Tab-separated table of C-alpha atoms in Angstrom:
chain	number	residue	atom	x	y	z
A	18	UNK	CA	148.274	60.329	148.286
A	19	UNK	CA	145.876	63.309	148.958
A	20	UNK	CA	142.355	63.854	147.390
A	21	UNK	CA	141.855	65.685	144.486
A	22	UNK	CA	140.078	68.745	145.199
A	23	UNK	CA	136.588	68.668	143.908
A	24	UNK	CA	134.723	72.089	143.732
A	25	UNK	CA	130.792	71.798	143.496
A	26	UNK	CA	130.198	75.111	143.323
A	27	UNK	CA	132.552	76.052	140.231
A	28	UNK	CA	130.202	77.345	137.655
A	29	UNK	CA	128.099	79.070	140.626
A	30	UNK	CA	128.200	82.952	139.745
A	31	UNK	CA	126.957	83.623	143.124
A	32	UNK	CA	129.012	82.083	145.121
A	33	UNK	CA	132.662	80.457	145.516
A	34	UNK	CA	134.287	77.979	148.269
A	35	UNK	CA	137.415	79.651	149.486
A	36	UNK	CA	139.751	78.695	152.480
A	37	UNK	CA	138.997	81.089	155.379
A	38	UNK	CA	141.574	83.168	157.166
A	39	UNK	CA	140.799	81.262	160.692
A	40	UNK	CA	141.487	77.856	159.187
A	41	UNK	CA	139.476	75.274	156.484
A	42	UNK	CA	137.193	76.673	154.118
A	43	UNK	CA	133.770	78.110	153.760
A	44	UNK	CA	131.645	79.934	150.708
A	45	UNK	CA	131.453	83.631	149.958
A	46	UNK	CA	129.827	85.328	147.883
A	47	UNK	CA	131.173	86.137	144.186
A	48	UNK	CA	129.151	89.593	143.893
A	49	UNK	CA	126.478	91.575	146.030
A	50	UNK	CA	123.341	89.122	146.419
A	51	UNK	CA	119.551	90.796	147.011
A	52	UNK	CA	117.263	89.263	149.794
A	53	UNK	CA	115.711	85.943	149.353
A	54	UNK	CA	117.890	85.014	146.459
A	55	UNK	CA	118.247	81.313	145.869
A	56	UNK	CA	122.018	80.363	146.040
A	57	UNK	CA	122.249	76.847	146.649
A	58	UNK	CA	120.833	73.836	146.328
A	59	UNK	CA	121.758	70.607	147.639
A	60	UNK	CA	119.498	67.903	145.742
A	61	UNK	CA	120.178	64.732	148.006
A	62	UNK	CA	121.808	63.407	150.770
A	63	UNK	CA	125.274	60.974	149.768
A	64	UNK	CA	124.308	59.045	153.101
A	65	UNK	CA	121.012	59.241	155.445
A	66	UNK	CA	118.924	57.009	157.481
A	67	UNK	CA	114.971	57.731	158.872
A	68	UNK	CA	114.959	56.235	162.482
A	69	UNK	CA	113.573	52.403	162.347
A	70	UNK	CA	110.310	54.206	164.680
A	71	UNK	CA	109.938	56.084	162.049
A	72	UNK	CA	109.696	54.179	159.248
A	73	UNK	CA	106.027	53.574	158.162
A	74	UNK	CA	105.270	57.545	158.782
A	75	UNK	CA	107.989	59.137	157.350
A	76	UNK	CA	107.850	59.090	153.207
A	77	UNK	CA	111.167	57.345	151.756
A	78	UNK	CA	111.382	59.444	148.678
A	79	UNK	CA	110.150	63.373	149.960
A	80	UNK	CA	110.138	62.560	153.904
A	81	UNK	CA	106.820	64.213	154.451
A	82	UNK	CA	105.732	62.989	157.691
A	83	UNK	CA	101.836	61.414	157.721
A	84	UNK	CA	100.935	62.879	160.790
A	85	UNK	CA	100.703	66.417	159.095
A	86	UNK	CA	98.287	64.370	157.030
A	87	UNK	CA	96.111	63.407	160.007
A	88	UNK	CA	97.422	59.650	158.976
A	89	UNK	CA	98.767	57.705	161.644
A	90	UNK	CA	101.287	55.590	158.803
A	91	UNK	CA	101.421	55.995	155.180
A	92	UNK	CA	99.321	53.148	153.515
A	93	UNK	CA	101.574	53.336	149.853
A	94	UNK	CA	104.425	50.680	150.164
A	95	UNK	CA	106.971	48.603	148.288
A	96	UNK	CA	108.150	45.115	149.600
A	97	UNK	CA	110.504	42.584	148.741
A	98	UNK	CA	111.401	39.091	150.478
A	99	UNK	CA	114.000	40.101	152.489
A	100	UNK	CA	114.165	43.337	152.121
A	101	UNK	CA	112.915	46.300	154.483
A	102	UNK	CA	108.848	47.480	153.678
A	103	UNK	CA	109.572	50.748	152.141
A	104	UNK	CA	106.658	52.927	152.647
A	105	UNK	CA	105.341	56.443	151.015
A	106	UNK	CA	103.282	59.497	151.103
A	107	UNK	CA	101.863	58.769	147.403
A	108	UNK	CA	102.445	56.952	144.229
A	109	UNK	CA	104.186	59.632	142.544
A	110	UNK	CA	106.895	59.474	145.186
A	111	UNK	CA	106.990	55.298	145.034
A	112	UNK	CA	107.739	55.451	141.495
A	113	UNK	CA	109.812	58.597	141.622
A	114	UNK	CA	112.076	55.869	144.049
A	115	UNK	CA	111.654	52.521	141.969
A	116	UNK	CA	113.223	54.619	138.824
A	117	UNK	CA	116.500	54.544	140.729
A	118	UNK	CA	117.835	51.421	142.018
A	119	UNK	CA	119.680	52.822	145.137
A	120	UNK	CA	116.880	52.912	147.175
A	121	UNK	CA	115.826	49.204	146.551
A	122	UNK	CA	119.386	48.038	147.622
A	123	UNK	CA	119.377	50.954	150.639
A	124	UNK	CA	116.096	48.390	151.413
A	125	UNK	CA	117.738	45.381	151.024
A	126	UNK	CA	120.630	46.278	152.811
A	127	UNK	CA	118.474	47.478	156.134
A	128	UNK	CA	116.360	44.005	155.578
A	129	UNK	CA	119.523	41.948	156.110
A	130	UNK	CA	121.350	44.143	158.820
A	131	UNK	CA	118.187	43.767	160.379
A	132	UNK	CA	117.967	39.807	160.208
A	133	UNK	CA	121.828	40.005	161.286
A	134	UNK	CA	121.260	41.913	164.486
A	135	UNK	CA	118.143	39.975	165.509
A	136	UNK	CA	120.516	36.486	165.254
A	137	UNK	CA	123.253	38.103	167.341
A	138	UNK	CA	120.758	39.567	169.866
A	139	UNK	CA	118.851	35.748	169.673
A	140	UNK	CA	122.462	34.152	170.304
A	141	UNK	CA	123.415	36.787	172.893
A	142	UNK	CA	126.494	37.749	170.760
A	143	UNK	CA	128.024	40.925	172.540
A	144	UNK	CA	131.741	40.727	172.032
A	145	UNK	CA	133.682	43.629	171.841
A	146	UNK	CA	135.884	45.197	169.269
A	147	UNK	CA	139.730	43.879	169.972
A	148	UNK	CA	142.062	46.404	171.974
A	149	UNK	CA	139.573	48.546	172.905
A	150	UNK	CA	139.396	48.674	176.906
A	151	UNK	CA	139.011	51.712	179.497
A	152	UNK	CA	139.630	55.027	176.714
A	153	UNK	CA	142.530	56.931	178.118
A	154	UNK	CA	141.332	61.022	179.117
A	155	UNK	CA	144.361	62.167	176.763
A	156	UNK	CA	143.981	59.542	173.939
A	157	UNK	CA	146.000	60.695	170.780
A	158	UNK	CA	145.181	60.106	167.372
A	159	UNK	CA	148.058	57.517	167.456
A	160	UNK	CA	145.696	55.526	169.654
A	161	UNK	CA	142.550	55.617	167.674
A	162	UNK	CA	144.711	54.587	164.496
A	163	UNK	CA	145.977	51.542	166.580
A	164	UNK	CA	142.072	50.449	167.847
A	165	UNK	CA	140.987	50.817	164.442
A	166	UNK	CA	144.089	48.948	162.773
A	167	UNK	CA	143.342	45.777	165.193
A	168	UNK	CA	139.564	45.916	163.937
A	169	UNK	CA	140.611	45.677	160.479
A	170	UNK	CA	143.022	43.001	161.238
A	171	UNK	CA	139.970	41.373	163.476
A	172	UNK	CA	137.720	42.077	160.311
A	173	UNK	CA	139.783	40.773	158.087
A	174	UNK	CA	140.320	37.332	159.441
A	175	UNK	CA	138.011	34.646	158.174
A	176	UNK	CA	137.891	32.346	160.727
A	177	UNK	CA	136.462	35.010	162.894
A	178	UNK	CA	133.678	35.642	160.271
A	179	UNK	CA	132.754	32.485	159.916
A	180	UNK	CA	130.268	32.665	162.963
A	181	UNK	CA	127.387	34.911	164.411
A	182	UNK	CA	129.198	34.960	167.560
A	183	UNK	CA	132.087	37.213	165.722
A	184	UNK	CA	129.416	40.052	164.801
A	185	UNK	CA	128.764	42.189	167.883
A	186	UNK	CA	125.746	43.360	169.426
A	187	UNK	CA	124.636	46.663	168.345
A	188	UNK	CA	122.003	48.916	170.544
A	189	UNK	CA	118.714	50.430	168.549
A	190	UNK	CA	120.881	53.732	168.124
A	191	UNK	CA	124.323	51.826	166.954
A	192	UNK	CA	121.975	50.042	164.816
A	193	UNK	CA	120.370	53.144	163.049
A	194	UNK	CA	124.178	54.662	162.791
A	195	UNK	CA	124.916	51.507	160.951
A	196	UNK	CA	122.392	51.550	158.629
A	197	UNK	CA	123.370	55.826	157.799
A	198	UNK	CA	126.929	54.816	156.634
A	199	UNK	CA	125.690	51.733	154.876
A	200	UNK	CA	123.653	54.073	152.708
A	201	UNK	CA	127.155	55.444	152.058
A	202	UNK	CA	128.687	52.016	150.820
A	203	UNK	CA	125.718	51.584	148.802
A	204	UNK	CA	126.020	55.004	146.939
A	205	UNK	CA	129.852	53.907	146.381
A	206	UNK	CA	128.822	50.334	145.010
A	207	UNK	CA	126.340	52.063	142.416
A	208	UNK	CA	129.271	54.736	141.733
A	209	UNK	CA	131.475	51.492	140.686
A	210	UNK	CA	128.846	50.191	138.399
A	211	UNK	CA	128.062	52.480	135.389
A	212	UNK	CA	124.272	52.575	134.238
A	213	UNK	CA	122.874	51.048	137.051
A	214	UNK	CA	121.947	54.457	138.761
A	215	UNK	CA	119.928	57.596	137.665
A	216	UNK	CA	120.273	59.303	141.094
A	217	UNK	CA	120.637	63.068	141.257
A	218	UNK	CA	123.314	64.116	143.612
A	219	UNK	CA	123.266	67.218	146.016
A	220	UNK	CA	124.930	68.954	143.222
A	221	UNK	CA	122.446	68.767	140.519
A	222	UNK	CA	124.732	65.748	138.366
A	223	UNK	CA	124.819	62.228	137.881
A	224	UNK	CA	126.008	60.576	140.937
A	225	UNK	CA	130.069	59.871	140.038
A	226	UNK	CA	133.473	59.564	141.767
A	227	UNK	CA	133.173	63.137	141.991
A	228	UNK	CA	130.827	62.523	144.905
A	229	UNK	CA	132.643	60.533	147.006
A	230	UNK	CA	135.833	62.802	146.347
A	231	UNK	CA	133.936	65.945	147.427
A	232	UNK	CA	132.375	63.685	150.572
A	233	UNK	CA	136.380	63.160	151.740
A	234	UNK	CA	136.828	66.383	151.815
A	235	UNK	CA	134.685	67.264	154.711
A	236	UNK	CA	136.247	68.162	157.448
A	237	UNK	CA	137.319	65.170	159.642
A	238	UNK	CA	135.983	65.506	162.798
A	239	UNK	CA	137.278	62.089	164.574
A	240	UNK	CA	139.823	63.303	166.975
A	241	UNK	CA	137.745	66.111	168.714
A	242	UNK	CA	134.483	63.465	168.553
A	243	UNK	CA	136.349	60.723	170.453
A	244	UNK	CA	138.210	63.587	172.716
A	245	UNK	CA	134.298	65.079	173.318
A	246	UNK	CA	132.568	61.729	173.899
A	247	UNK	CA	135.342	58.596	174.715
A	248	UNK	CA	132.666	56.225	174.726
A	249	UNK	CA	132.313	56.758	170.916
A	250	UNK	CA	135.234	55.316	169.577
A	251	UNK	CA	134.068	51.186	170.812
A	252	UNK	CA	130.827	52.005	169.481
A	253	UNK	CA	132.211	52.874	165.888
A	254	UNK	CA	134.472	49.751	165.741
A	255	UNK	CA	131.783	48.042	167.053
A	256	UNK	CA	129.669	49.393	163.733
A	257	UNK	CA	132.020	48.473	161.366
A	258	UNK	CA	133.410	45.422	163.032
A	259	UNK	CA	128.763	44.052	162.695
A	260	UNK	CA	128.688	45.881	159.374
A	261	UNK	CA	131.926	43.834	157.980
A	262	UNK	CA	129.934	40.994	158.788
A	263	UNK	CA	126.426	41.866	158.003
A	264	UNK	CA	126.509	43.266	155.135
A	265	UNK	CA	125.492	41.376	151.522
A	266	UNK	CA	128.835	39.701	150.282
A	267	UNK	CA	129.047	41.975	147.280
A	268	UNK	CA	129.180	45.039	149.510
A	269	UNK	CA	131.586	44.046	152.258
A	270	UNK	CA	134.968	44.994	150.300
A	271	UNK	CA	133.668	48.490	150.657
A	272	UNK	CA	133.819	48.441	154.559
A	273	UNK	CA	137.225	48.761	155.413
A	274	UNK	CA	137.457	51.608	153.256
A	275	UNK	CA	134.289	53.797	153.969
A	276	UNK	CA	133.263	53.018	157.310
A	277	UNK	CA	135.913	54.768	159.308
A	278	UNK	CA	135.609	57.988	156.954
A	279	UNK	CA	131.727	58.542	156.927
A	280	UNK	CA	131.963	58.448	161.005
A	281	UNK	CA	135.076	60.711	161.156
A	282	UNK	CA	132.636	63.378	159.079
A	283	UNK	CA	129.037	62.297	160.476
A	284	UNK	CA	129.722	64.702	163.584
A	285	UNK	CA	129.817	68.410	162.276
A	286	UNK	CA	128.642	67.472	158.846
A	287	UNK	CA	125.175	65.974	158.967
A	288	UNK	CA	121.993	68.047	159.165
A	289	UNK	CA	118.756	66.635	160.741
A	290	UNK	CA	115.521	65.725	159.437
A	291	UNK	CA	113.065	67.314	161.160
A	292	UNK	CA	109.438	67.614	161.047
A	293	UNK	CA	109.824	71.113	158.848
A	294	UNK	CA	111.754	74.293	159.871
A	295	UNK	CA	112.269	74.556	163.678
A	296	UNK	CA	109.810	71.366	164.093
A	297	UNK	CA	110.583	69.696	167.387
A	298	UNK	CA	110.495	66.315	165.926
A	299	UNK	CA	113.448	64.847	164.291
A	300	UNK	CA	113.197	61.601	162.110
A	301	UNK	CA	116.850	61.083	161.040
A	302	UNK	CA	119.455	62.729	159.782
A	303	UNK	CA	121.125	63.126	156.721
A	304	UNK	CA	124.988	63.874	155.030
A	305	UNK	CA	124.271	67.043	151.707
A	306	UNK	CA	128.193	67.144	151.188
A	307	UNK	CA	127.980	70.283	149.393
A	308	UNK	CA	125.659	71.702	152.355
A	309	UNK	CA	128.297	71.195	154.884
A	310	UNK	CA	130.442	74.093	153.728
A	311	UNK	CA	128.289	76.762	154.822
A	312	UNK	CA	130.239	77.986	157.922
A	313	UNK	CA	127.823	78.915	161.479
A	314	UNK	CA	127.163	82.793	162.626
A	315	UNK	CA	124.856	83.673	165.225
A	316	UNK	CA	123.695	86.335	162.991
A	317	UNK	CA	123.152	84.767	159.654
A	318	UNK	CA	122.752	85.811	156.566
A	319	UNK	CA	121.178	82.712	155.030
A	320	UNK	CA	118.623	80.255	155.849
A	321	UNK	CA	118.067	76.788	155.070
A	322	UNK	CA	115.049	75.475	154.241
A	323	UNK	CA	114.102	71.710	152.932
A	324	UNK	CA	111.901	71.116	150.043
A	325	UNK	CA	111.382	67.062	150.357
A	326	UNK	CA	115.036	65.683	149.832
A	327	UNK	CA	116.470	68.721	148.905
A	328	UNK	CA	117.797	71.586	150.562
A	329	UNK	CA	117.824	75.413	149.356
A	330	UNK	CA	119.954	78.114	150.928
A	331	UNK	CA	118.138	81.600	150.671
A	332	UNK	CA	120.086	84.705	151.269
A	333	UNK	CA	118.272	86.301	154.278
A	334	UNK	CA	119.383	90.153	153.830
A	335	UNK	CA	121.565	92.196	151.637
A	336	UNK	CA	125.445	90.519	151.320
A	337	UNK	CA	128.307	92.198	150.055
A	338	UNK	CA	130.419	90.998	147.805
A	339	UNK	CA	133.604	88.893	149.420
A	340	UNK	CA	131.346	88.573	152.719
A	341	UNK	CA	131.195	85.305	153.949
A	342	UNK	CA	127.991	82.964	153.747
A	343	UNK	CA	126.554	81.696	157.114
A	344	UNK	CA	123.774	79.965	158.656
A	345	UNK	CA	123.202	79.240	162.067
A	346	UNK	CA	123.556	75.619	163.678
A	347	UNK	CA	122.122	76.656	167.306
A	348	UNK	CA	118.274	78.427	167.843
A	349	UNK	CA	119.628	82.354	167.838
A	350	UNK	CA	117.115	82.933	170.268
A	351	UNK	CA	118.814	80.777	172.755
A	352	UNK	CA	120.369	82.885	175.566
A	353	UNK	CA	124.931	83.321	174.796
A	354	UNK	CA	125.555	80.644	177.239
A	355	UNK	CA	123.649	78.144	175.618
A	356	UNK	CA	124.299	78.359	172.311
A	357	UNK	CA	128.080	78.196	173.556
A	358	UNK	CA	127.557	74.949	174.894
A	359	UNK	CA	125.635	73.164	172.503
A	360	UNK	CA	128.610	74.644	169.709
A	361	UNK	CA	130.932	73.446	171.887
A	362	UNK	CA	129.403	69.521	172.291
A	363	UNK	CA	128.237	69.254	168.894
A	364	UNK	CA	130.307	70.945	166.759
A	365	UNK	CA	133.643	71.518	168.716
A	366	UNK	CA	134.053	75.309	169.122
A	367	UNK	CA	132.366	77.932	170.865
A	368	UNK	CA	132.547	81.057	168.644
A	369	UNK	CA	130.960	81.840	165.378
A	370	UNK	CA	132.783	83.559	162.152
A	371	UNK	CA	132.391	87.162	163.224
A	372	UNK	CA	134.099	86.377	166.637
A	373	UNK	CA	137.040	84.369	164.682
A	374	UNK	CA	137.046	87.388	162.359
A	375	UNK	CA	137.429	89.782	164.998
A	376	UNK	CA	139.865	87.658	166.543
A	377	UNK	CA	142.199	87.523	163.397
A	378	UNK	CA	141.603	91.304	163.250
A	379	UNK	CA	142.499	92.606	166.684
A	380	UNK	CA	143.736	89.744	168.779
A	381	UNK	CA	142.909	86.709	171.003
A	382	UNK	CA	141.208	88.777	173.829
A	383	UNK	CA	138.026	88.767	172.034
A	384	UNK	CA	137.503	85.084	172.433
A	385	UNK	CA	138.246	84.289	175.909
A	386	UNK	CA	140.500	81.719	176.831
A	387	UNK	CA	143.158	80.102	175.715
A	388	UNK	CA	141.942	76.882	175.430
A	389	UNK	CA	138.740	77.961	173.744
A	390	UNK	CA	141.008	79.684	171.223
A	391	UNK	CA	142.735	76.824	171.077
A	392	UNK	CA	140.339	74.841	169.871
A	393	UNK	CA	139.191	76.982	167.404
A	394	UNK	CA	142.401	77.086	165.722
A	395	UNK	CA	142.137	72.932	165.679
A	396	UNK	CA	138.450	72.621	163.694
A	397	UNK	CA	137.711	74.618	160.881
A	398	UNK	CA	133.798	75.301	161.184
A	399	UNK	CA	131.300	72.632	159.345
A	400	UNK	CA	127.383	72.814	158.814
A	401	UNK	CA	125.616	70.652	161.546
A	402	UNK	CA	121.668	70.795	161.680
């Protein structure tokens, strides 16, 4: 059955999300936009997490970081027996967060994933996800639908629950990934359960099934992730295989149908929080659905900017009407064969939308070789930083 399609930007007389002619879809723009003209805005992340090193100095509601503030932690908190110590830049932004309840089960959720990893590290639990053994060079999607099918039929047995010893050891990192698509499962358990949320979503409304329909369709980035990095694919089942277990009972049906899809679209589709524009620092990242469809050019025509949770596109020179809307995922600075490289190992191609336009326009020779062009044709382009 396929997703309905869910437009966030109908109603937008600026813009409009069209399918491009190189493959998958991207925003143009409706009508000639002026300089420095405002035309998105993506209020909040569906799914993020603030790294655990992070988490005294880096404000849970706006993400201001103390140590602009000459502080070395922020001293405003919340607390909760068994929950994570939520901390803050001010009061404003601690009751801004206690007026929604997503953020106090986000809190609860980290407290017990952390108690759950400290019991398997204490009982040195490390077993692996079932049929997952040396990754074949050439694996096939075939193959990553098999590993995952045994981990939900390894999940899904309750005698293998039953125990600490059937939750596996996560590292700090798999840890921190675990606790970004539980922030997911939480957003769909408030979804489920009319009235108990206020939160705005990163397009302006109520947060709905709308959301979670317009997060599947992000572009699904498993395949050339696992293809790109082998090693990933254990480390995901090992994240949902701990998270299956580790979760609060209430929130565990979710896992078997979220887990897999937030890490098929966290590669290519998340942006980083970072201490301001082109800081060097970066606290965590973060998933603005809506943000992901804004395509990368090495000569852009909008910038991103992030005002607390939110992020605002800007228009950074004159664009004509039907021309497409781009930012840039790589530092344009960076010399060609750099910002090749880091397109090709983060995001899975290695030529922005003028070069695929071009390409379309007069012919493959423009791009280089075949197997670059290749895999161009396979992954539509998605926002990354």
């Amino acid at each position: 059955m396929s997703t309905p399609i869910v437009n966030s930007f109908l109603g937008n007389p600026l813009i409009d999300l069209r399918s491009t002619a190189y493959g998958g879809r991207s925003l143009f723009a409706r009508c000639s936009i002026s300089p420095n003209t405002l035309i998105h805005t993506s209020y909040a992340p569906y799914a993020h997490v603030v790294y655990n090193d992070f988490r005294k100095e880096i404000c849970a509601q706006c993400f201001a970081y103390a140590f602009t503030s000459n502080l070395r932690e922020w001293s405003t908190k919340w607390s909760k027996d068994g929950a994570a110590t939520v901390f803050f830049c001010s009061e404003e932004c601690r009751k801004a967060w206690k007026q929604d309840v997503v953020g106090e089960i986000i809190a609860e959720v980290n407290g017990a994933l952390r108690k759950a990893a400290r019991a398997v590290k204490k009982s040195k639990g490390k077993v692996l996800s079932p049929g997952v053994g040396a990754m074949a060079e050439a694996i096939t999607q075939k193959d990553i639908d098999k590993a995952w099918a045994e981990a939900d039929a390894f999940v899904c047995s309750k005698s293998t629950l039953a125990t600490s010893h059937a939750a596996p050891f996560l590292e700090d990192m798999e840890l921190e990934i675990a606790r970004f698509v539980a922030s997911a499962i939480v957003h769909r358990y408030v979804t489920d359960h009319p009235g108990a949320s206020a939160i705005t979503t990163d397009s302006g409304s109520r947060l709905d099934q709308a959301s979670w329909m317009s997060f599947l369709q992000l572009q699904d980035n498993e395949l050339p992730n696992v293809h790109s990095r082998p090693y990933i694919l254990p480390i995901h089942l090992r994240i949902y295989k701990f998270l299956s277990f580790a979760l609060p009972a209430h929130l565990r049906p979710y896992a078997p149908t979220t887990v897999r899809v937030v890490l098929a679209r966290d590669s290519g589709n998340s942006f980083g929080i970072w201490e301001g524009e082109g800081g060097e620092e970066m606290f965590g990242w973060g998933m603005w659905a809506s943000a992901s469809y804004f395509n990368h050019n090495c000569a852009p025509n909008v910038r991103k900017t992030r005002q607390g949770r939110t992020l605002q596109f800007t228009t950074s020179r004159v664009v004509e009407e039907g021309e497409e809307l781009c930012i840039s995922y790589v530092d344009v600075d960076q010399p060609r064969n750099e910002r090749v490289t880091a397109l090709e190992e983060r995001w899975f191609f290695t030529s922005c939308s003028i070069a695929l336009s071009q390409w379309i326009q007069s012919g493959p020779r423009l791009l280089g070789s075949d197997g670059n062009r290749s895999r161009i044709r396979s992954h539509s382009l998605k926002a990354g930083r």
